[in-house]
Amino acid sequence: LERKGARVAFVTTQGFGDMFALGRGFPSGGEMFNLLYVKPEGFIGREMCFELPERMTSQGTPLRPLDEDAARGLVQQIAASQPDAVAVSLLHSYVNDAHEARFAEILRETLPDIYLALSSRIWPEREEYERGATTLVSAYIGPTLAAYLERLEQELDAQGIGCPLQIMQSNGGVMGVGDAAARAVYTLESGPAAGVVSAGR
């Protein structure tokens, strides 16, 4: 919300690079009937959206196999854009994540330490826009949260606090530091959720 997140490169299936520019085409919620509605600026510009030659069907069978040579060329373009994080959301990866997983391996060959968010691990659900947006937000806040949690865990250890560090989720549950760092979007609105759980107790 403060626009202090990471510089993210977003990778999607060829032909879907304008996903965030198009969105749903109309506002939702309380803005649905607002004739003066102005769409807020996105977290990334179109120049940070990259299209990967591949296509998975809704049944999870490859319609267009992942072009690994093209994928390696795309990784070079991504590296040249100097991102802090990469979000990958390929068509129908919630059914079959083979292309996302393979692209992640290819990406790691060039950018081994980059923060990486895969939609098949972040939000393996239908609806391309929602899955892509959730993955993007996770990559946007992930590097900052991961660094903070690492420092916090080290300082707790230095103080002699031996119990495991648990991080609140937006659904009212908790998760370990590793999961919180990898799925940063799950911590959004965890403060209000914690308040409700505490009040219930």
JSON list of C-alpha atoms in Angstrom, two decimals:
[
{"chain": "A", "resi": 1, "resn": "LEU", "atom": "CA", "xyz": [0.00, 0.00, 0.00]},
{"chain": "A", "resi": 2, "resn": "GLU", "atom": "CA", "xyz": [2.94, 2.33, 0.62]},
{"chain": "A", "resi": 3, "resn": "ARG", "atom": "CA", "xyz": [4.46, 1.48, -2.79]},
{"chain": "A", "resi": 4, "resn": "LYS", "atom": "CA", "xyz": [7.75, 0.50, -1.17]},
{"chain": "A", "resi": 5, "resn": "GLY", "atom": "CA", "xyz": [7.90, -3.01, -2.60]},
{"chain": "A", "resi": 6, "resn": "ALA", "atom": "CA", "xyz": [10.45, -4.75, -4.78]},
{"chain": "A", "resi": 7, "resn": "ARG", "atom": "CA", "xyz": [11.09, -4.17, -8.46]},
{"chain": "A", "resi": 8, "resn": "VAL", "atom": "CA", "xyz": [9.30, -7.20, -9.92]},
{"chain": "A", "resi": 9, "resn": "ALA", "atom": "CA", "xyz": [9.56, -8.89, -13.31]},
{"chain": "A", "resi": 10, "resn": "PHE", "atom": "CA", "xyz": [6.30, -10.66, -14.14]},
{"chain": "A", "resi": 11, "resn": "VAL", "atom": "CA", "xyz": [6.35, -13.67, -16.49]},
{"chain": "A", "resi": 12, "resn": "THR", "atom": "CA", "xyz": [3.22, -15.04, -18.10]},
{"chain": "A", "resi": 13, "resn": "THR", "atom": "CA", "xyz": [2.12, -17.08, -21.11]},
{"chain": "A", "resi": 14, "resn": "GLN", "atom": "CA", "xyz": [2.65, -15.46, -24.50]},
{"chain": "A", "resi": 15, "resn": "GLY", "atom": "CA", "xyz": [-0.36, -13.34, -25.36]},
{"chain": "A", "resi": 16, "resn": "PHE", "atom": "CA", "xyz": [-1.22, -12.50, -21.74]},
{"chain": "A", "resi": 17, "resn": "GLY", "atom": "CA", "xyz": [1.29, -9.70, -21.11]},
{"chain": "A", "resi": 18, "resn": "ASP", "atom": "CA", "xyz": [-1.45, -7.06, -20.86]},
{"chain": "A", "resi": 19, "resn": "MET", "atom": "CA", "xyz": [-3.20, -8.86, -18.03]},
{"chain": "A", "resi": 20, "resn": "PHE", "atom": "CA", "xyz": [-2.76, -6.07, -15.51]},
{"chain": "A", "resi": 21, "resn": "ALA", "atom": "CA", "xyz": [-3.46, -3.27, -17.96]},
{"chain": "A", "resi": 22, "resn": "LEU", "atom": "CA", "xyz": [-6.79, -4.89, -18.82]},
{"chain": "A", "resi": 23, "resn": "GLY", "atom": "CA", "xyz": [-7.66, -6.22, -15.38]},
{"chain": "A", "resi": 24, "resn": "ARG", "atom": "CA", "xyz": [-11.29, -7.20, -15.12]},
{"chain": "A", "resi": 25, "resn": "GLY", "atom": "CA", "xyz": [-12.38, -4.29, -17.28]},
{"chain": "A", "resi": 26, "resn": "PHE", "atom": "CA", "xyz": [-14.57, -2.84, -14.53]},
{"chain": "A", "resi": 27, "resn": "PRO", "atom": "CA", "xyz": [-14.16, -1.87, -10.86]},
{"chain": "A", "resi": 28, "resn": "SER", "atom": "CA", "xyz": [-15.50, -4.11, -8.13]},
{"chain": "A", "resi": 29, "resn": "GLY", "atom": "CA", "xyz": [-16.92, -3.69, -4.66]},
{"chain": "A", "resi": 30, "resn": "GLY", "atom": "CA", "xyz": [-17.94, -0.21, -3.58]},
{"chain": "A", "resi": 31, "resn": "GLU", "atom": "CA", "xyz": [-16.48, 1.34, -6.74]},
{"chain": "A", "resi": 32, "resn": "MET", "atom": "CA", "xyz": [-18.72, -0.65, -9.08]},
{"chain": "A", "resi": 33, "resn": "PHE", "atom": "CA", "xyz": [-21.20, 2.20, -9.61]},
{"chain": "A", "resi": 34, "resn": "ASN", "atom": "CA", "xyz": [-18.75, 5.10, -9.26]},
{"chain": "A", "resi": 35, "resn": "LEU", "atom": "CA", "xyz": [-18.88, 6.98, -12.58]},
{"chain": "A", "resi": 36, "resn": "LEU", "atom": "CA", "xyz": [-15.80, 9.00, -11.55]},
{"chain": "A", "resi": 37, "resn": "TYR", "atom": "CA", "xyz": [-13.70, 5.92, -10.77]},
{"chain": "A", "resi": 38, "resn": "VAL", "atom": "CA", "xyz": [-10.04, 6.22, -11.74]},
{"chain": "A", "resi": 39, "resn": "LYS", "atom": "CA", "xyz": [-8.06, 3.00, -11.91]},
{"chain": "A", "resi": 40, "resn": "PRO", "atom": "CA", "xyz": [-5.08, 3.14, -9.53]},
{"chain": "A", "resi": 41, "resn": "GLU", "atom": "CA", "xyz": [-1.58, 2.81, -10.89]},
{"chain": "A", "resi": 42, "resn": "GLY", "atom": "CA", "xyz": [-0.34, -0.77, -11.01]},
{"chain": "A", "resi": 43, "resn": "PHE", "atom": "CA", "xyz": [2.63, -2.17, -9.11]},
{"chain": "A", "resi": 44, "resn": "ILE", "atom": "CA", "xyz": [4.60, -2.70, -12.33]},
{"chain": "A", "resi": 45, "resn": "GLY", "atom": "CA", "xyz": [4.67, -1.15, -15.78]},
{"chain": "A", "resi": 46, "resn": "ARG", "atom": "CA", "xyz": [4.15, -3.05, -19.03]},
{"chain": "A", "resi": 47, "resn": "GLU", "atom": "CA", "xyz": [7.91, -3.04, -19.62]},
{"chain": "A", "resi": 48, "resn": "MET", "atom": "CA", "xyz": [8.30, -5.41, -16.65]},
{"chain": "A", "resi": 49, "resn": "CYS", "atom": "CA", "xyz": [5.81, -7.96, -18.04]},
{"chain": "A", "resi": 50, "resn": "PHE", "atom": "CA", "xyz": [7.48, -10.74, -20.03]},
{"chain": "A", "resi": 51, "resn": "GLU", "atom": "CA", "xyz": [5.77, -13.31, -22.25]},
{"chain": "A", "resi": 52, "resn": "LEU", "atom": "CA", "xyz": [6.94, -16.91, -22.39]},
{"chain": "A", "resi": 53, "resn": "PRO", "atom": "CA", "xyz": [6.26, -19.12, -25.46]},
{"chain": "A", "resi": 54, "resn": "GLU", "atom": "CA", "xyz": [4.26, -22.00, -23.96]},
{"chain": "A", "resi": 55, "resn": "ARG", "atom": "CA", "xyz": [0.64, -23.00, -23.45]},
{"chain": "A", "resi": 56, "resn": "MET", "atom": "CA", "xyz": [-1.04, -25.48, -21.13]},
{"chain": "A", "resi": 57, "resn": "THR", "atom": "CA", "xyz": [-4.68, -26.51, -21.65]},
{"chain": "A", "resi": 58, "resn": "SER", "atom": "CA", "xyz": [-7.28, -26.30, -18.90]},
{"chain": "A", "resi": 59, "resn": "GLN", "atom": "CA", "xyz": [-6.99, -30.10, -18.62]},
{"chain": "A", "resi": 60, "resn": "GLY", "atom": "CA", "xyz": [-3.28, -29.80, -17.88]},
{"chain": "A", "resi": 61, "resn": "THR", "atom": "CA", "xyz": [-1.89, -31.14, -21.15]},
{"chain": "A", "resi": 62, "resn": "PRO", "atom": "CA", "xyz": [0.74, -29.13, -23.07]},
{"chain": "A", "resi": 63, "resn": "LEU", "atom": "CA", "xyz": [-0.82, -27.42, -26.09]},
{"chain": "A", "resi": 64, "resn": "ARG", "atom": "CA", "xyz": [2.46, -25.66, -26.84]},
{"chain": "A", "resi": 65, "resn": "PRO", "atom": "CA", "xyz": [5.58, -27.15, -25.21]},
{"chain": "A", "resi": 66, "resn": "LEU", "atom": "CA", "xyz": [7.84, -24.81, -23.29]},
{"chain": "A", "resi": 67, "resn": "ASP", "atom": "CA", "xyz": [10.44, -23.40, -25.69]},
{"chain": "A", "resi": 68, "resn": "GLU", "atom": "CA", "xyz": [13.56, -23.71, -23.54]},
{"chain": "A", "resi": 69, "resn": "ASP", "atom": "CA", "xyz": [15.80, -21.73, -25.91]},
{"chain": "A", "resi": 70, "resn": "ALA", "atom": "CA", "xyz": [13.27, -18.89, -25.89]},
{"chain": "A", "resi": 71, "resn": "ALA", "atom": "CA", "xyz": [13.01, -19.24, -22.11]},
{"chain": "A", "resi": 72, "resn": "ARG", "atom": "CA", "xyz": [16.77, -18.75, -21.73]},
{"chain": "A", "resi": 73, "resn": "GLY", "atom": "CA", "xyz": [16.62, -15.69, -23.99]},
{"chain": "A", "resi": 74, "resn": "LEU", "atom": "CA", "xyz": [13.76, -14.33, -21.89]},
{"chain": "A", "resi": 75, "resn": "VAL", "atom": "CA", "xyz": [15.80, -14.85, -18.72]},
{"chain": "A", "resi": 76, "resn": "GLN", "atom": "CA", "xyz": [18.54, -12.69, -20.22]},
{"chain": "A", "resi": 77, "resn": "GLN", "atom": "CA", "xyz": [15.98, -9.94, -20.86]},
{"chain": "A", "resi": 78, "resn": "ILE", "atom": "CA", "xyz": [14.72, -10.25, -17.30]},
{"chain": "A", "resi": 79, "resn": "ALA", "atom": "CA", "xyz": [18.26, -10.09, -15.91]},
{"chain": "A", "resi": 80, "resn": "ALA", "atom": "CA", "xyz": [18.92, -6.94, -17.96]},
{"chain": "A", "resi": 81, "resn": "SER", "atom": "CA", "xyz": [15.88, -5.27, -16.36]},
{"chain": "A", "resi": 82, "resn": "GLN", "atom": "CA", "xyz": [17.54, -5.74, -12.93]},
{"chain": "A", "resi": 83, "resn": "PRO", "atom": "CA", "xyz": [14.56, -6.93, -10.88]},
{"chain": "A", "resi": 84, "resn": "ASP", "atom": "CA", "xyz": [14.60, -7.64, -7.14]},
{"chain": "A", "resi": 85, "resn": "ALA", "atom": "CA", "xyz": [12.07, -10.43, -7.60]},
{"chain": "A", "resi": 86, "resn": "VAL", "atom": "CA", "xyz": [10.39, -12.49, -10.31]},
{"chain": "A", "resi": 87, "resn": "ALA", "atom": "CA", "xyz": [6.73, -13.56, -10.33]},
{"chain": "A", "resi": 88, "resn": "VAL", "atom": "CA", "xyz": [5.68, -16.34, -12.70]},
{"chain": "A", "resi": 89, "resn": "SER", "atom": "CA", "xyz": [2.04, -17.04, -13.54]},
{"chain": "A", "resi": 90, "resn": "LEU", "atom": "CA", "xyz": [1.53, -19.27, -16.57]},
{"chain": "A", "resi": 91, "resn": "LEU", "atom": "CA", "xyz": [-1.82, -20.25, -18.04]},
{"chain": "A", "resi": 92, "resn": "HIS", "atom": "CA", "xyz": [-3.46, -23.19, -16.23]},
{"chain": "A", "resi": 93, "resn": "SER", "atom": "CA", "xyz": [-0.43, -23.90, -14.03]},
{"chain": "A", "resi": 94, "resn": "TYR", "atom": "CA", "xyz": [-2.85, -24.66, -11.18]},
{"chain": "A", "resi": 95, "resn": "VAL", "atom": "CA", "xyz": [-3.67, -27.91, -13.05]},
{"chain": "A", "resi": 96, "resn": "ASN", "atom": "CA", "xyz": [-0.15, -28.73, -14.27]},
{"chain": "A", "resi": 97, "resn": "ASP", "atom": "CA", "xyz": [2.85, -26.77, -13.00]},
{"chain": "A", "resi": 98, "resn": "ALA", "atom": "CA", "xyz": [5.45, -28.48, -15.21]},
{"chain": "A", "resi": 99, "resn": "HIS", "atom": "CA", "xyz": [6.15, -25.38, -17.32]},
{"chain": "A", "resi": 100, "resn": "GLU", "atom": "CA", "xyz": [6.40, -23.08, -14.31]},
{"chain": "A", "resi": 101, "resn": "ALA", "atom": "CA", "xyz": [8.70, -25.50, -12.50]},
{"chain": "A", "resi": 102, "resn": "ARG", "atom": "CA", "xyz": [10.96, -25.93, -15.54]},
{"chain": "A", "resi": 103, "resn": "PHE", "atom": "CA", "xyz": [11.11, -22.18, -16.18]},
{"chain": "A", "resi": 104, "resn": "ALA", "atom": "CA", "xyz": [12.08, -21.69, -12.53]},
{"chain": "A", "resi": 105, "resn": "GLU", "atom": "CA", "xyz": [15.00, -24.08, -13.02]},
{"chain": "A", "resi": 106, "resn": "ILE", "atom": "CA", "xyz": [16.12, -22.21, -16.15]},
{"chain": "A", "resi": 107, "resn": "LEU", "atom": "CA", "xyz": [15.80, -18.88, -14.34]},
{"chain": "A", "resi": 108, "resn": "ARG", "atom": "CA", "xyz": [17.92, -20.13, -11.44]},
{"chain": "A", "resi": 109, "resn": "GLU", "atom": "CA", "xyz": [20.76, -20.96, -13.85]},
{"chain": "A", "resi": 110, "resn": "THR", "atom": "CA", "xyz": [21.26, -17.22, -14.43]},
{"chain": "A", "resi": 111, "resn": "LEU", "atom": "CA", "xyz": [19.70, -15.64, -11.32]},
{"chain": "A", "resi": 112, "resn": "PRO", "atom": "CA", "xyz": [20.32, -18.19, -8.55]},
{"chain": "A", "resi": 113, "resn": "ASP", "atom": "CA", "xyz": [19.58, -15.83, -5.66]},
{"chain": "A", "resi": 114, "resn": "ILE", "atom": "CA", "xyz": [16.59, -13.90, -7.04]},
{"chain": "A", "resi": 115, "resn": "TYR", "atom": "CA", "xyz": [13.39, -13.94, -4.99]},
{"chain": "A", "resi": 116, "resn": "LEU", "atom": "CA", "xyz": [10.97, -16.11, -6.96]},
{"chain": "A", "resi": 117, "resn": "ALA", "atom": "CA", "xyz": [7.20, -16.51, -6.64]},
{"chain": "A", "resi": 118, "resn": "LEU", "atom": "CA", "xyz": [5.41, -19.18, -8.70]},
{"chain": "A", "resi": 119, "resn": "SER", "atom": "CA", "xyz": [1.63, -18.98, -8.99]},
{"chain": "A", "resi": 120, "resn": "SER", "atom": "CA", "xyz": [1.35, -22.77, -8.73]},
{"chain": "A", "resi": 121, "resn": "ARG", "atom": "CA", "xyz": [2.83, -22.53, -5.23]},
{"chain": "A", "resi": 122, "resn": "ILE", "atom": "CA", "xyz": [1.36, -19.20, -4.16]},
{"chain": "A", "resi": 123, "resn": "TRP", "atom": "CA", "xyz": [-2.25, -19.45, -5.34]},
{"chain": "A", "resi": 124, "resn": "PRO", "atom": "CA", "xyz": [-3.02, -22.59, -7.40]},
{"chain": "A", "resi": 125, "resn": "GLU", "atom": "CA", "xyz": [-6.56, -21.56, -8.33]},
{"chain": "A", "resi": 126, "resn": "ARG", "atom": "CA", "xyz": [-8.58, -20.76, -11.47]},
{"chain": "A", "resi": 127, "resn": "GLU", "atom": "CA", "xyz": [-8.95, -17.20, -12.80]},
{"chain": "A", "resi": 128, "resn": "GLU", "atom": "CA", "xyz": [-5.80, -15.95, -14.47]},
{"chain": "A", "resi": 129, "resn": "TYR", "atom": "CA", "xyz": [-6.01, -12.34, -13.35]},
{"chain": "A", "resi": 130, "resn": "GLU", "atom": "CA", "xyz": [-6.57, -13.12, -9.66]},
{"chain": "A", "resi": 131, "resn": "ARG", "atom": "CA", "xyz": [-3.83, -15.77, -9.59]},
{"chain": "A", "resi": 132, "resn": "GLY", "atom": "CA", "xyz": [-1.41, -13.50, -11.44]},
{"chain": "A", "resi": 133, "resn": "ALA", "atom": "CA", "xyz": [-2.17, -10.50, -9.22]},
{"chain": "A", "resi": 134, "resn": "THR", "atom": "CA", "xyz": [-1.79, -12.54, -6.02]},
{"chain": "A", "resi": 135, "resn": "THR", "atom": "CA", "xyz": [1.55, -13.91, -7.21]},
{"chain": "A", "resi": 136, "resn": "LEU", "atom": "CA", "xyz": [2.73, -10.44, -8.21]},
{"chain": "A", "resi": 137, "resn": "VAL", "atom": "CA", "xyz": [1.85, -8.97, -4.81]},
{"chain": "A", "resi": 138, "resn": "SER", "atom": "CA", "xyz": [3.65, -11.84, -3.07]},
{"chain": "A", "resi": 139, "resn": "ALA", "atom": "CA", "xyz": [6.80, -11.11, -5.09]},
{"chain": "A", "resi": 140, "resn": "TYR", "atom": "CA", "xyz": [6.36, -7.36, -4.51]},
{"chain": "A", "resi": 141, "resn": "ILE", "atom": "CA", "xyz": [6.50, -7.64, -0.71]},
{"chain": "A", "resi": 142, "resn": "GLY", "atom": "CA", "xyz": [8.44, -10.91, -0.45]},
{"chain": "A", "resi": 143, "resn": "PRO", "atom": "CA", "xyz": [12.08, -9.72, -0.45]},
{"chain": "A", "resi": 144, "resn": "THR", "atom": "CA", "xyz": [11.43, -7.14, 2.27]},
{"chain": "A", "resi": 145, "resn": "LEU", "atom": "CA", "xyz": [9.50, -9.58, 4.44]},
{"chain": "A", "resi": 146, "resn": "ALA", "atom": "CA", "xyz": [12.05, -12.37, 3.95]},
{"chain": "A", "resi": 147, "resn": "ALA", "atom": "CA", "xyz": [14.94, -10.10, 4.97]},
{"chain": "A", "resi": 148, "resn": "TYR", "atom": "CA", "xyz": [13.02, -8.83, 8.01]},
{"chain": "A", "resi": 149, "resn": "LEU", "atom": "CA", "xyz": [12.11, -12.32, 9.20]},
{"chain": "A", "resi": 150, "resn": "GLU", "atom": "CA", "xyz": [15.71, -13.50, 8.82]},
{"chain": "A", "resi": 151, "resn": "ARG", "atom": "CA", "xyz": [16.94, -10.61, 10.97]},
{"chain": "A", "resi": 152, "resn": "LEU", "atom": "CA", "xyz": [14.18, -11.15, 13.52]},
{"chain": "A", "resi": 153, "resn": "GLU", "atom": "CA", "xyz": [14.94, -14.85, 13.85]},
{"chain": "A", "resi": 154, "resn": "GLN", "atom": "CA", "xyz": [18.68, -14.18, 14.26]},
{"chain": "A", "resi": 155, "resn": "GLU", "atom": "CA", "xyz": [18.05, -11.56, 16.96]},
{"chain": "A", "resi": 156, "resn": "LEU", "atom": "CA", "xyz": [15.66, -13.85, 18.84]},
{"chain": "A", "resi": 157, "resn": "ASP", "atom": "CA", "xyz": [18.28, -16.60, 18.75]},
{"chain": "A", "resi": 158, "resn": "ALA", "atom": "CA", "xyz": [20.91, -14.15, 20.00]},
{"chain": "A", "resi": 159, "resn": "GLN", "atom": "CA", "xyz": [18.62, -13.31, 22.94]},
{"chain": "A", "resi": 160, "resn": "GLY", "atom": "CA", "xyz": [18.40, -17.00, 23.81]},
{"chain": "A", "resi": 161, "resn": "ILE", "atom": "CA", "xyz": [14.76, -17.43, 22.84]},
{"chain": "A", "resi": 162, "resn": "GLY", "atom": "CA", "xyz": [14.69, -21.01, 21.65]},
{"chain": "A", "resi": 163, "resn": "CYS", "atom": "CA", "xyz": [11.08, -21.47, 20.60]},
{"chain": "A", "resi": 164, "resn": "PRO", "atom": "CA", "xyz": [10.24, -21.49, 16.89]},
{"chain": "A", "resi": 165, "resn": "LEU", "atom": "CA", "xyz": [9.06, -18.23, 15.37]},
{"chain": "A", "resi": 166, "resn": "GLN", "atom": "CA", "xyz": [5.50, -18.44, 14.02]},
{"chain": "A", "resi": 167, "resn": "ILE", "atom": "CA", "xyz": [4.02, -15.86, 11.65]},
{"chain": "A", "resi": 168, "resn": "MET", "atom": "CA", "xyz": [0.34, -14.96, 11.58]},
{"chain": "A", "resi": 169, "resn": "GLN", "atom": "CA", "xyz": [-1.60, -15.56, 8.36]},
{"chain": "A", "resi": 170, "resn": "SER", "atom": "CA", "xyz": [-4.50, -13.57, 7.02]},
{"chain": "A", "resi": 171, "resn": "ASN", "atom": "CA", "xyz": [-6.78, -16.58, 7.64]},
{"chain": "A", "resi": 172, "resn": "GLY", "atom": "CA", "xyz": [-6.07, -16.50, 11.39]},
{"chain": "A", "resi": 173, "resn": "GLY", "atom": "CA", "xyz": [-3.64, -19.42, 11.40]},
{"chain": "A", "resi": 174, "resn": "VAL", "atom": "CA", "xyz": [0.15, -19.40, 11.70]},
{"chain": "A", "resi": 175, "resn": "MET", "atom": "CA", "xyz": [3.06, -20.61, 9.58]},
{"chain": "A", "resi": 176, "resn": "GLY", "atom": "CA", "xyz": [6.79, -20.99, 9.95]},
{"chain": "A", "resi": 177, "resn": "VAL", "atom": "CA", "xyz": [9.34, -18.41, 8.85]},
{"chain": "A", "resi": 178, "resn": "GLY", "atom": "CA", "xyz": [10.27, -20.29, 5.68]},
{"chain": "A", "resi": 179, "resn": "ASP", "atom": "CA", "xyz": [6.67, -20.49, 4.49]},
{"chain": "A", "resi": 180, "resn": "ALA", "atom": "CA", "xyz": [6.04, -16.84, 5.37]},
{"chain": "A", "resi": 181, "resn": "ALA", "atom": "CA", "xyz": [9.09, -15.73, 3.40]},
{"chain": "A", "resi": 182, "resn": "ALA", "atom": "CA", "xyz": [8.11, -17.85, 0.39]},
{"chain": "A", "resi": 183, "resn": "ARG", "atom": "CA", "xyz": [4.39, -16.95, 0.47]},
{"chain": "A", "resi": 184, "resn": "ALA", "atom": "CA", "xyz": [4.52, -13.38, 1.69]},
{"chain": "A", "resi": 185, "resn": "VAL", "atom": "CA", "xyz": [1.05, -12.52, 0.40]},
{"chain": "A", "resi": 186, "resn": "TYR", "atom": "CA", "xyz": [-0.45, -14.87, 3.02]},
{"chain": "A", "resi": 187, "resn": "THR", "atom": "CA", "xyz": [0.53, -12.38, 5.74]},
{"chain": "A", "resi": 188, "resn": "LEU", "atom": "CA", "xyz": [-1.49, -9.47, 4.33]},
{"chain": "A", "resi": 189, "resn": "GLU", "atom": "CA", "xyz": [-4.23, -8.36, 6.75]},
{"chain": "A", "resi": 190, "resn": "SER", "atom": "CA", "xyz": [-2.84, -10.77, 9.36]},
{"chain": "A", "resi": 191, "resn": "GLY", "atom": "CA", "xyz": [-2.99, -8.02, 11.99]},
{"chain": "A", "resi": 192, "resn": "PRO", "atom": "CA", "xyz": [-6.78, -7.66, 11.89]},
{"chain": "A", "resi": 193, "resn": "ALA", "atom": "CA", "xyz": [-7.10, -11.45, 11.67]},
{"chain": "A", "resi": 194, "resn": "ALA", "atom": "CA", "xyz": [-4.96, -11.83, 14.80]},
{"chain": "A", "resi": 195, "resn": "GLY", "atom": "CA", "xyz": [-7.18, -9.33, 16.60]},
{"chain": "A", "resi": 196, "resn": "VAL", "atom": "CA", "xyz": [-10.30, -11.34, 15.81]},
{"chain": "A", "resi": 197, "resn": "VAL", "atom": "CA", "xyz": [-8.66, -14.62, 16.89]},
{"chain": "A", "resi": 198, "resn": "SER", "atom": "CA", "xyz": [-7.45, -13.00, 20.12]},
{"chain": "A", "resi": 199, "resn": "ALA", "atom": "CA", "xyz": [-10.88, -11.53, 20.83]},
{"chain": "A", "resi": 200, "resn": "GLY", "atom": "CA", "xyz": [-12.42, -14.96, 20.25]},
{"chain": "A", "resi": 201, "resn": "ARG", "atom": "CA", "xyz": [-10.04, -16.49, 22.78]}
]
